PDB file of C-alpha atoms in Angstrom:
ATOM      1  CA  GLN A 150      24.492  11.203  -9.265  1.00 59.00           C
ATOM      2  CA  VAL A 151      22.590   8.369  -7.550  1.00 63.00           C
ATOM      3  CA  ILE A 152      21.446   6.978 -10.889  1.00 67.00           C
ATOM      4  CA  LEU A 153      24.965   7.051 -12.333  1.00 65.00           C
ATOM      5  CA  ALA A 154      26.365   5.282  -9.281  1.00 62.00           C
ATOM      6  CA  TYR A 155      23.565   2.713  -9.423  1.00 64.00           C
ATOM      7  CA  PHE A 156      24.458   1.813 -12.993  1.00 69.00           C
ATOM      8  CA  GLY A 157      28.112   1.392 -12.087  1.00 68.00           C
ATOM      9  CA  ASP A 158      29.707   4.675 -13.143  1.00 67.00           C
ATOM     10  CA  GLU A 159      32.901   4.453 -11.046  1.00 66.00           C
ATOM     11  CA  GLU A 160      33.468   8.224 -11.086  1.00 65.00           C
ATOM     12  CA  TRP A 161      30.258   8.746  -9.094  1.00 61.00           C
ATOM     13  CA  ARG A 162      30.782   6.052  -6.438  1.00 59.00           C
ATOM     14  CA  ASP A 163      32.102   8.678  -3.992  1.00 63.00           C
ATOM     15  CA  PRO A 164      29.000  10.062  -2.216  1.00 60.00           C
ATOM     16  CA  GLY A 165      30.928  13.224  -1.337  1.00 61.00           C
ATOM     17  CA  ARG A 166      31.239  14.165  -4.999  1.00 61.00           C
ATOM     18  CA  ARG A 167      28.833  16.869  -6.143  1.00 60.00           C
ATOM     19  CA  CYS A 168      27.737  17.440  -9.714  1.00 61.00           C
ATOM     20  CA  GLY A 169      26.681  21.057  -9.241  1.00 56.00           C
ATOM     21  CA  ALA A 170      23.912  20.579 -11.787  1.00 57.00           C
ATOM     22  CA  CYS A 171      20.995  19.525  -9.640  1.00 64.00           C
ATOM     23  CA  ASP A 172      19.083  21.061  -6.770  1.00 58.00           C
ATOM     24  CA  VAL A 173      20.504  18.557  -4.277  1.00 56.00           C
ATOM     25  CA  CYS A 174      24.096  19.511  -5.042  1.00 56.00           C
ATOM     26  CA  ASP A 175      23.254  23.196  -5.342  1.00 53.00           C
ATOM     27  CA  ASP A 176      21.532  23.183  -1.946  1.00 51.00           C
ATOM     28  CA  ALA A 177      24.484  21.405  -0.310  1.00 49.00           C
ATOM     29  CA  ALA A 178      26.969  23.824  -1.852  1.00 48.00           C
ATOM     30  CA  ARG A 179      25.073  26.791  -0.399  1.00 47.00           C
ATOM     31  CA  GLY A 180      24.930  25.172   3.017  1.00 48.00           C
ATOM     32  CA  GLY A 181      21.233  24.431   2.696  1.00 52.00           C
ATOM     33  CA  GLY A 182      19.425  21.395   3.855  1.00 56.00           C
ATOM     34  CA  GLN A 183      19.557  22.400   7.506  1.00 73.00           C
ATOM     35  CA  LEU A 184      17.897  19.747   9.602  1.00 84.00           C
ATOM     36  CA  ASP A 185      16.039  20.501  12.788  1.00 87.00           C
ATOM     37  CA  ASP A 186      17.224  18.643  15.876  1.00 89.00           C
ATOM     38  CA  THR A 187      14.244  16.290  15.924  1.00 89.00           C
ATOM     39  CA  THR A 188      14.806  15.216  12.313  1.00 91.00           C
ATOM     40  CA  ALA A 189      18.542  14.808  12.877  1.00 93.00           C
ATOM     41  CA  ASP A 190      17.808  12.653  15.945  1.00 94.00           C
ATOM     42  CA  ALA A 191      15.377  10.560  13.894  1.00 94.00           C
ATOM     43  CA  ILE A 192      18.030  10.001  11.229  1.00 96.00           C
ATOM     44  CA  ARG A 193      20.627   9.010  13.826  1.00 97.00           C
ATOM     45  CA  SER A 194      18.123   6.652  15.488  1.00 97.00           C
ATOM     46  CA  LEU A 195      17.304   4.991  12.187  1.00 97.00           C
ATOM     47  CA  LEU A 196      20.982   4.639  11.274  1.00 98.00           C
ATOM     48  CA  ALA A 197      21.726   3.133  14.700  1.00 97.00           C
ATOM     49  CA  LEU A 198      18.879   0.654  14.238  1.00 97.00           C
ATOM     50  CA  VAL A 199      20.050  -0.354  10.757  1.00 98.00           C
ATOM     51  CA  GLY A 200      23.559  -0.807  12.159  1.00 97.00           C
ATOM     52  CA  ASP A 201      22.283  -2.922  15.061  1.00 97.00           C
ATOM     53  CA  LEU A 202      20.523  -5.243  12.598  1.00 97.00           C
ATOM     54  CA  HIS A 203      23.810  -5.905  10.723  1.00 96.00           C
ATOM     55  CA  GLY A 204      22.326  -6.054   7.229  1.00 96.00           C
ATOM     56  CA  ARG A 205      19.968  -8.952   7.957  1.00 96.00           C
ATOM     57  CA  PHE A 206      16.647  -7.310   7.040  1.00 97.00           C
ATOM     58  CA  GLY A 207      15.069  -5.268   4.275  1.00 96.00           C
ATOM     59  CA  ARG A 208      13.584  -1.776   4.289  1.00 96.00           C
ATOM     60  CA  THR A 209      10.032  -2.832   5.117  1.00 96.00           C
ATOM     61  CA  ARG A 210      11.001  -4.859   8.187  1.00 97.00           C
ATOM     62  CA  VAL A 211      13.399  -2.140   9.408  1.00 98.00           C
ATOM     63  CA  ALA A 212      10.664   0.511   9.040  1.00 97.00           C
ATOM     64  CA  ALA A 213       8.242  -1.668  11.031  1.00 97.00           C
ATOM     65  CA  ILE A 214      10.796  -2.164  13.800  1.00 97.00           C
ATOM     66  CA  ALA A 215      11.614   1.560  13.845  1.00 97.00           C
ATOM     67  CA  ASN A 216       8.020   2.700  14.285  1.00 96.00           C
ATOM     68  CA  GLY A 217       7.146  -0.152  16.638  1.00 95.00           C
ATOM     69  CA  SER A 218       4.538  -1.802  14.416  1.00 96.00           C
ATOM     70  CA  ASP A 219       6.519  -5.060  14.136  1.00 94.00           C
ATOM     71  CA  ASP A 220       5.390  -7.464  16.836  1.00 90.00           C
ATOM     72  CA  ASP A 221       8.097 -10.082  16.288  1.00 93.00           C
ATOM     73  CA  GLU A 222       9.368 -11.179  19.714  1.00 93.00           C
ATOM     74  CA  ARG A 223      12.961 -11.327  18.419  1.00 93.00           C
ATOM     75  CA  PHE A 224      13.076  -7.535  18.471  1.00 94.00           C
ATOM     76  CA  GLU A 225      11.546  -6.840  21.887  1.00 91.00           C
ATOM     77  CA  GLU A 226      14.926  -6.085  23.491  1.00 92.00           C
ATOM     78  CA  LEU A 227      16.375  -4.207  20.517  1.00 94.00           C
ATOM     79  CA  PRO A 228      17.255  -0.667  21.688  1.00 92.00           C
ATOM     80  CA  GLY A 229      15.995   1.048  18.539  1.00 94.00           C
ATOM     81  CA  ARG A 230      12.647  -0.732  18.425  1.00 96.00           C
ATOM     82  CA  GLY A 231       9.884   1.863  18.355  1.00 96.00           C
ATOM     83  CA  ALA A 232      12.364   4.764  18.389  1.00 96.00           C
ATOM     84  CA  LEU A 233      10.422   6.413  15.564  1.00 96.00           C
ATOM     85  CA  ARG A 234       6.876   5.967  16.803  1.00 94.00           C
ATOM     86  CA  GLY A 235       4.559   8.337  15.004  1.00 92.00           C
ATOM     87  CA  TRP A 236       6.368   7.917  11.677  1.00 95.00           C
ATOM     88  CA  ALA A 237       4.331   6.145   9.004  1.00 94.00           C
ATOM     89  CA  GLN A 238       5.834   3.193   7.157  1.00 94.00           C
ATOM     90  CA  LYS A 239       5.862   5.184   3.912  1.00 93.00           C
ATOM     91  CA  ASP A 240       7.725   8.096   5.518  1.00 93.00           C
ATOM     92  CA  LEU A 241      10.354   5.753   6.919  1.00 96.00           C
ATOM     93  CA  LEU A 242      10.795   4.034   3.557  1.00 94.00           C
ATOM     94  CA  ASP A 243      11.251   7.461   1.938  1.00 92.00           C
ATOM     95  CA  LEU A 244      13.792   8.413   4.600  1.00 94.00           C
ATOM     96  CA  MET A 245      15.760   5.218   3.972  1.00 95.00           C
ATOM     97  CA  ARG A 246      15.900   6.036   0.268  1.00 93.00           C
ATOM     98  CA  VAL A 247      17.261   9.503   1.100  1.00 92.00           C
ATOM     99  CA  LEU A 248      19.893   7.936   3.350  1.00 95.00           C
ATOM    100  CA  GLU A 249      20.783   5.463   0.620  1.00 93.00           C
ATOM    101  CA  GLY A 250      21.215   8.306  -1.860  1.00 90.00           C
ATOM    102  CA  ALA A 251      23.512  10.077   0.611  1.00 91.00           C
ATOM    103  CA  GLY A 252      25.668   6.977   0.938  1.00 93.00           C
ATOM    104  CA  LEU A 253      24.745   6.357   4.586  1.00 96.00           C
ATOM    105  CA  ILE A 254      23.056   3.022   3.983  1.00 97.00           C
ATOM    106  CA  GLU A 255      23.491   0.489   1.207  1.00 96.00           C
ATOM    107  CA  VAL A 256      21.162  -2.104  -0.218  1.00 95.00           C
ATOM    108  CA  SER A 257      22.241  -5.613  -1.100  1.00 95.00           C
ATOM    109  CA  ARG A 258      21.401  -7.009  -4.487  1.00 91.00           C
ATOM    110  CA  GLY A 259      19.387 -10.130  -4.993  1.00 90.00           C
ATOM    111  CA  GLU A 260      15.927 -11.527  -4.663  1.00 93.00           C
ATOM    112  CA  TYR A 261      15.544 -10.342  -1.048  1.00 93.00           C
ATOM    113  CA  PRO A 262      17.528  -7.094  -0.699  1.00 95.00           C
ATOM    114  CA  THR A 263      18.645  -6.098   2.782  1.00 97.00           C
ATOM    115  CA  ILE A 264      20.010  -2.800   4.070  1.00 97.00           C
ATOM    116  CA  ALA A 265      23.123  -2.038   6.090  1.00 97.00           C
ATOM    117  CA  THR A 266      24.926   1.089   7.175  1.00 98.00           C
ATOM    118  CA  THR A 267      28.066   2.196   5.405  1.00 96.00           C
ATOM    119  CA  ARG A 268      31.100   3.538   7.271  1.00 96.00           C
ATOM    120  CA  ARG A 269      29.718   7.029   6.720  1.00 95.00           C
ATOM    121  CA  GLY A 270      26.364   5.881   8.075  1.00 96.00           C
ATOM    122  CA  ASP A 271      28.016   4.471  11.185  1.00 97.00           C
ATOM    123  CA  ALA A 272      29.858   7.785  11.691  1.00 96.00           C
ATOM    124  CA  ALA A 273      26.611   9.751  11.253  1.00 96.00           C
ATOM    125  CA  ALA A 274      24.761   7.501  13.701  1.00 96.00           C
ATOM    126  CA  VAL A 275      27.144   8.407  16.521  1.00 96.00           C
ATOM    127  CA  GLY A 276      27.487  12.080  15.572  1.00 93.00           C
ATOM    128  CA  ARG A 277      30.978  11.946  14.036  1.00 95.00           C
ATOM    129  CA  LEU A 278      29.600  13.083  10.662  1.00 93.00           C
ATOM    130  CA  ALA A 279      27.557  16.287  10.506  1.00 91.00           C
ATOM    131  CA  LEU A 280      24.242  15.552   8.824  1.00 92.00           C
ATOM    132  CA  ASP A 281      23.756  19.208   7.839  1.00 85.00           C
ATOM    133  CA  ARG A 282      26.719  19.024   5.469  1.00 82.00           C
ATOM    134  CA  LEU A 283      25.189  16.236   3.420  1.00 85.00           C
ATOM    135  CA  GLY A 284      22.396  18.297   1.861  1.00 80.00           C
ATOM    136  CA  LEU A 285      19.736  15.799   2.918  1.00 85.00           C
ATOM    137  CA  ARG A 286      16.202  16.668   1.892  1.00 80.00           C
ATOM    138  CA  VAL A 287      13.957  15.092   4.451  1.00 81.00           C
ATOM    139  CA  ILE A 288      10.277  15.804   4.695  1.00 72.00           C
ATOM    140  CA  ALA A 289       9.400  14.701   8.182  1.00 71.00           C
ATOM    141  CA  PRO A 290       5.829  13.619   8.781  1.00 73.00           C
ATOM    142  CA  ALA A 291       3.481  16.140  10.323  1.00 62.00           C
ATOM    143  CA  GLY A 292       2.589  15.547  13.927  1.00 54.00           C
ATOM    144  CA  ARG A 293       5.446  13.155  14.520  1.00 48.00           C
ATOM    145  CA  ARG A 294       6.590  12.486  18.026  1.00 42.00           C
ATOM    146  CA  HIS A 295      10.104  13.259  19.147  1.00 44.00           C
ATOM    147  CA  ALA A 296      12.516  10.517  18.142  1.00 44.00           C
ATOM    148  CA  SER A 297      14.441   9.070  21.019  1.00 43.00           C
ATOM    149  CA  HIS A 298      18.031   8.571  19.958  1.00 42.00           C
ATOM    150  CA  ARG A 299      19.526   5.463  21.407  1.00 45.00           C
ATOM    151  CA  PRO A 300      23.189   5.101  20.492  1.00 44.00           C
ATOM    152  CA  GLY A 301      24.335   1.730  19.292  1.00 44.00           C
ATOM    153  CA  PRO A 302      26.903  -0.430  21.083  1.00 44.00           C
TER     154      PRO A 302
END
């Protein structure tokens, strides 16, 4: 589904559409993919952060801001900075790809791609869209600290 949408198949642009042929769709149809509260909070925190950045930065910079490893002074007052301490850069990059596949964030095209939340991503960030219904497969890092959800403006 994600690959078809990537290559421009208009029938698969709707992220709510399920093919029924893969394990992601099958899991969602059976109500699987239940997220624990900590993981759901981490997803909402990351979506809020991406929304607060308004599509100005790429995955790597967003991951660094989220786990607090970015020391750029411009982000010191950003509410979501360091909200996902304890998450490794790689784990955050993987999570962003999952969220992209679910249609919650989108990536710009071009030499320096940036990420932004979609309308669905904005709704999920504030709890208006149930994450459990999306069939997300998130492997949270072991030993992670609790994510502090800070709602956006």
